[in-house]
PDB file of C-alpha atoms in Angstrom:
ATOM      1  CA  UNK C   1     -13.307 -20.946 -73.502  1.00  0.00           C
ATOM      2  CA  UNK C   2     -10.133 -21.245 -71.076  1.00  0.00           C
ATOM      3  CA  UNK C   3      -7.647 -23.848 -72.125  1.00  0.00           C
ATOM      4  CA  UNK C   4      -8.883 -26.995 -69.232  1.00  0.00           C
ATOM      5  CA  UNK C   5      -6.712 -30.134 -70.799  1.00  0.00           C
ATOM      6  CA  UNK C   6      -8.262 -33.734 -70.805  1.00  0.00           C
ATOM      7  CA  UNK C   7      -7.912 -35.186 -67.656  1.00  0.00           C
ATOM      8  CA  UNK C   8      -4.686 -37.617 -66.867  1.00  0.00           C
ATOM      9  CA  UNK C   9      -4.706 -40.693 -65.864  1.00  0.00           C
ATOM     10  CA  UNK C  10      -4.558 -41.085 -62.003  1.00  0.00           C
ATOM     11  CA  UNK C  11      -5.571 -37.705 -61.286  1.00  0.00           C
ATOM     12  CA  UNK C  12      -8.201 -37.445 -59.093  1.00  0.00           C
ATOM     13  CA  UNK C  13     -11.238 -35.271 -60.419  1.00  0.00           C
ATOM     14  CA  UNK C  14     -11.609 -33.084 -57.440  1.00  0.00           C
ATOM     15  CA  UNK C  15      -7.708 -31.839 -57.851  1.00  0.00           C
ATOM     16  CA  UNK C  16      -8.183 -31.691 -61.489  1.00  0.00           C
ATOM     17  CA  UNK C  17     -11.158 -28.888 -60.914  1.00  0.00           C
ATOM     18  CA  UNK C  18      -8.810 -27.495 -57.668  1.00  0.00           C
ATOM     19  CA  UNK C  19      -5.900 -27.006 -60.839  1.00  0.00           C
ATOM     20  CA  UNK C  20      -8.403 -25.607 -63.205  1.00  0.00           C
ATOM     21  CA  UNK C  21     -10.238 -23.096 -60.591  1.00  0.00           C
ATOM     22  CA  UNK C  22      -6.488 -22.136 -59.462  1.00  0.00           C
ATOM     23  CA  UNK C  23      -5.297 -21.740 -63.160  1.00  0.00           C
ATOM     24  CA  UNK C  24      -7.722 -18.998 -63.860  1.00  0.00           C
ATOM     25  CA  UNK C  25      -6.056 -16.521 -61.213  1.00  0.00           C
ATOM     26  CA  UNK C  26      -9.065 -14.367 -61.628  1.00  0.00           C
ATOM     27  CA  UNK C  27     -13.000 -13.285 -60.735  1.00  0.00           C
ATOM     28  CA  UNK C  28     -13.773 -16.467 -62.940  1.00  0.00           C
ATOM     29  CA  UNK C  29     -12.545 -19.281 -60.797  1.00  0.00           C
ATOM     30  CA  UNK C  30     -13.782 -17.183 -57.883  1.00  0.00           C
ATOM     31  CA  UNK C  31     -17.349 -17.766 -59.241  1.00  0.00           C
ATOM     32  CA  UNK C  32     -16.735 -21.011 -60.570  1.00  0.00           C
ATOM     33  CA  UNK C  33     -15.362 -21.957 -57.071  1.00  0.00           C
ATOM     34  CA  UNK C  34     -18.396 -20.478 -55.260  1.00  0.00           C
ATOM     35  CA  UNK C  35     -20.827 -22.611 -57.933  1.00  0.00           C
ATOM     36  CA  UNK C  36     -18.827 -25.850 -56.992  1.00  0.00           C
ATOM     37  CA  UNK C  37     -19.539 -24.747 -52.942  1.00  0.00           C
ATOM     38  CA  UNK C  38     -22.717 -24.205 -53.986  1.00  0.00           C
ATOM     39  CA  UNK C  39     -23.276 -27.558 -56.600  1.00  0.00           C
ATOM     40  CA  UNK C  40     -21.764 -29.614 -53.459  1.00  0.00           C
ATOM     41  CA  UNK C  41     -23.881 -27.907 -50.818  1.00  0.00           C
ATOM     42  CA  UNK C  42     -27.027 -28.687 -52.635  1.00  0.00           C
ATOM     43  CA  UNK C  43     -26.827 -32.081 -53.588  1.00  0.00           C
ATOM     44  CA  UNK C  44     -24.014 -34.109 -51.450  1.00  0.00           C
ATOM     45  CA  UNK C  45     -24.625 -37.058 -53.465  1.00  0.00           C
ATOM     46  CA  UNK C  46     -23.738 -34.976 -56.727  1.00  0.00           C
ATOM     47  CA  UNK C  47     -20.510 -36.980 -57.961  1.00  0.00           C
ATOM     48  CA  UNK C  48     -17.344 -34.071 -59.794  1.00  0.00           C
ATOM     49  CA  UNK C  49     -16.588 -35.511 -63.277  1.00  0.00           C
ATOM     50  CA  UNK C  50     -13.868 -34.133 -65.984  1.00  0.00           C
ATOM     51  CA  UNK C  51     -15.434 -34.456 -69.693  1.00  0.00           C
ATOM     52  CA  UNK C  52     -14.869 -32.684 -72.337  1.00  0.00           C
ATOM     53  CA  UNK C  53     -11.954 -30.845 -70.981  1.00  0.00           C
ATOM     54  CA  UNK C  54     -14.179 -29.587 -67.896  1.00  0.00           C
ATOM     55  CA  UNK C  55     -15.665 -29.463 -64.615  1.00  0.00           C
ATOM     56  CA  UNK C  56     -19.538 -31.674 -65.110  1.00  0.00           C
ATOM     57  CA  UNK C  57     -21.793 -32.986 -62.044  1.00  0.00           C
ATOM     58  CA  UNK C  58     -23.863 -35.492 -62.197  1.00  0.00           C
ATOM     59  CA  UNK C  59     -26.553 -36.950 -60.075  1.00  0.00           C
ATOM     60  CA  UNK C  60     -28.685 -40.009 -61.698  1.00  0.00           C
ATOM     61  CA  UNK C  61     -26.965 -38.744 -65.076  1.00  0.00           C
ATOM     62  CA  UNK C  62     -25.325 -34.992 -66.016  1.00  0.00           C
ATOM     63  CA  UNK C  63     -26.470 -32.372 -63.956  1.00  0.00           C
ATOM     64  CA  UNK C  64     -24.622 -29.045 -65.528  1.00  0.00           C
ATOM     65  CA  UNK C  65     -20.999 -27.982 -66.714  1.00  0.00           C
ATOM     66  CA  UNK C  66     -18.788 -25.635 -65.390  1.00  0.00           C
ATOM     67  CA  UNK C  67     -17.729 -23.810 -68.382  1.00  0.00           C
ATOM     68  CA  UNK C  68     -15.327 -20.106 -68.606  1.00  0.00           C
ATOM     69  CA  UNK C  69     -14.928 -18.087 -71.392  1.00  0.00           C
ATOM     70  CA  UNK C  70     -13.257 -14.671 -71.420  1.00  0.00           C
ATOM     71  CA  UNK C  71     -16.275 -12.683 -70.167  1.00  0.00           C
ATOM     72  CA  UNK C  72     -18.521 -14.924 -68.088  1.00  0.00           C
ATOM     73  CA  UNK C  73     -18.704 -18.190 -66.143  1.00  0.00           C
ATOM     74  CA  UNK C  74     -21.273 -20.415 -67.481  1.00  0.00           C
ATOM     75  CA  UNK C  75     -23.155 -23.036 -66.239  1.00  0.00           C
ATOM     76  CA  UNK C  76     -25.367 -25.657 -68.701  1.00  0.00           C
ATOM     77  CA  UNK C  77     -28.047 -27.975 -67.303  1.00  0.00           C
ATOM     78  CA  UNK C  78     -28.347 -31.011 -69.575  1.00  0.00           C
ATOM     79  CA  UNK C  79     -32.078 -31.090 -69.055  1.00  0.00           C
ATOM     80  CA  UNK C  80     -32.336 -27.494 -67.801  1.00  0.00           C
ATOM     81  CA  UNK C  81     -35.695 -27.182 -70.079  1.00  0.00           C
ATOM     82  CA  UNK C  82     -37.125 -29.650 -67.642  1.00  0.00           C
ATOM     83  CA  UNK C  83     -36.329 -27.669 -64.595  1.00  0.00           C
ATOM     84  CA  UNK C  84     -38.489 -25.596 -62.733  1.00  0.00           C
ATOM     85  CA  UNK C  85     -36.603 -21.839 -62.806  1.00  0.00           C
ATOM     86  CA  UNK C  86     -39.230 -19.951 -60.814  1.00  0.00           C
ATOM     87  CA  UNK C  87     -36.492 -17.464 -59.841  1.00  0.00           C
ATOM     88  CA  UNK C  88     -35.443 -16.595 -63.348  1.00  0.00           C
ATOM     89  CA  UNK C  89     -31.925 -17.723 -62.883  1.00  0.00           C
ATOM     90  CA  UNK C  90     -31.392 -19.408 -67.041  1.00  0.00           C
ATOM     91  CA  UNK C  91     -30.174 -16.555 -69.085  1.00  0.00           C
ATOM     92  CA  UNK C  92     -28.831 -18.558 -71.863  1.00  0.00           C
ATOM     93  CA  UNK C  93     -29.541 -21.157 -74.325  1.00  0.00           C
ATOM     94  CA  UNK C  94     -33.012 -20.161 -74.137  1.00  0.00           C
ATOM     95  CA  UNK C  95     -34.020 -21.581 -77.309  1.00  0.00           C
ATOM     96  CA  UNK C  96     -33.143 -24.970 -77.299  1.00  0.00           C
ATOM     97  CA  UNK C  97     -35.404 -28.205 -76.400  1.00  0.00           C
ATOM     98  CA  UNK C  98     -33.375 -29.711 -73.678  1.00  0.00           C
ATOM     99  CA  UNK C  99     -30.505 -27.604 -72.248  1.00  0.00           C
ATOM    100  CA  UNK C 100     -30.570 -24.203 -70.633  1.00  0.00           C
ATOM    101  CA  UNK C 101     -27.874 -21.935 -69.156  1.00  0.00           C
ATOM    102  CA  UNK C 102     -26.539 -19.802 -66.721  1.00  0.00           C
ATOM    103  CA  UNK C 103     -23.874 -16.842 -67.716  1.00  0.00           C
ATOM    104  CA  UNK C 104     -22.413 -15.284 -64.428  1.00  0.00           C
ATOM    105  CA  UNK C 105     -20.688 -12.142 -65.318  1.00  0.00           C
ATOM    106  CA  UNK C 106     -17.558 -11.008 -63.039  1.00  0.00           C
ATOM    107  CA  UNK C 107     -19.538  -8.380 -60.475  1.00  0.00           C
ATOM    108  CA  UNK C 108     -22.817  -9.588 -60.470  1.00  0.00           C
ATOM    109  CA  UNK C 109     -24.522 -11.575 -57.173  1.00  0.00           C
ATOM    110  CA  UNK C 110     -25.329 -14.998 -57.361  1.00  0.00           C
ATOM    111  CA  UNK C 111     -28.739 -16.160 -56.022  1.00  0.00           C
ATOM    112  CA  UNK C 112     -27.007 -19.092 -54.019  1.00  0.00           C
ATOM    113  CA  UNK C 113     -30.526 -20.440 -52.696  1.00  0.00           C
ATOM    114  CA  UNK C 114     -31.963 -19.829 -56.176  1.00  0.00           C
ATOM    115  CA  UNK C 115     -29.481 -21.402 -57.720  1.00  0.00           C
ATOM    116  CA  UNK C 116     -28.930 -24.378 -55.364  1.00  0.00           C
ATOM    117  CA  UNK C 117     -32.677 -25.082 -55.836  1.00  0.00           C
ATOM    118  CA  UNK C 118     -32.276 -25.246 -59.612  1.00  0.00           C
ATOM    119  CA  UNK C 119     -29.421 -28.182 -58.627  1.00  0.00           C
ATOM    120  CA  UNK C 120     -32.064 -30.324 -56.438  1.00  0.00           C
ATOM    121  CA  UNK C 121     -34.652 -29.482 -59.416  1.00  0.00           C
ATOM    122  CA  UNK C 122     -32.293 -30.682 -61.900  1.00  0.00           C
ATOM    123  CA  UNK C 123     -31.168 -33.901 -60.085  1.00  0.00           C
ATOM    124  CA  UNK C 124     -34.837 -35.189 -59.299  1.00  0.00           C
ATOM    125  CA  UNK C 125     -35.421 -34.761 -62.886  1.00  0.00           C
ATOM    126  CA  UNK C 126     -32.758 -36.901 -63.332  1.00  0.00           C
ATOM    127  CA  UNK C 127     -34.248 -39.144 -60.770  1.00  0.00           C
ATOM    128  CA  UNK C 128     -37.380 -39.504 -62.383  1.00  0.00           C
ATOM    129  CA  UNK C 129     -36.194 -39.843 -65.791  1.00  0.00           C
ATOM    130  CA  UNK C 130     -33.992 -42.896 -64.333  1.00  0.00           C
ATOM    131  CA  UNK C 131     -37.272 -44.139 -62.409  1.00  0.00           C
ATOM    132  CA  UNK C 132     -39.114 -44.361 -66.030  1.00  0.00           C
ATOM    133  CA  UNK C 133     -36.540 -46.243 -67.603  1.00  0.00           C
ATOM    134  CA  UNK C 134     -36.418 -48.705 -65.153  1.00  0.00           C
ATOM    135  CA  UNK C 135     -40.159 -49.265 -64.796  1.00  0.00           C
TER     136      UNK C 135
END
């Protein structure tokens, strides 16, 4: 994974993932820029976060990371198991009970209405999972 340091005090998040995107210099904070556009685009109540030394948006609790590594962008939903994916979009972390990914290699197309769907999918999950544990 790229080197993204903790986050400083004082610095807002949104310059923090602005440094981050324009560290990369390459195809992968192209994508990862285009993901935030389309993250923002599909939920504008989504709120940026820095944890764990990277770009995370949550909605009524973590949405997905952004996450680069040498040969692909990847983004995890927290509860991406939970998520409707009638496009086919998860291609990683397919295995596991709760979380599911997306790997975006450098020249391939995003589905950006695909994708933004799986971001509305993934926050009213969140939604009603909040809804239960108030009730």
């Amino acid at each position: 994974m790229s080197k993204m340091k903790p986050a400083p005090e004082g610095v807002p998040v949104s310059d923090l993932i602005d440094n981050a995107i324009a560290e990369l210099g390459d195809w992968r904070g192209e994508i990862l820029a285009r993901l935030r556009a389309l993250i923002l685009e599909a939920d504008p109540d989504v709120v940026e976060e820095w944890k764990w030394g990277k770009p995370v948006w949550s909605h009524d609790g973590l949405i997905c990371t952004g996450e680069t590594y040498k040969a692909y962008v990847k983004t995890t939903f927290a509860k991406g198991a939970a998520v409707p994916d009638p496009k086919g979009l998860f291609n990683s972390s397919l295995d596991g009970n709760v979380r599911r990914a997306i790997d975006f290699r450098q020249g391939e197309s995003i589905d950006e209405a695909a994708f933004k769907a799986l971001i509305r999918a993934a926050a009213a999950v969140n939604a009603a999972g909040k809804k239960k544990t108030k009730a």
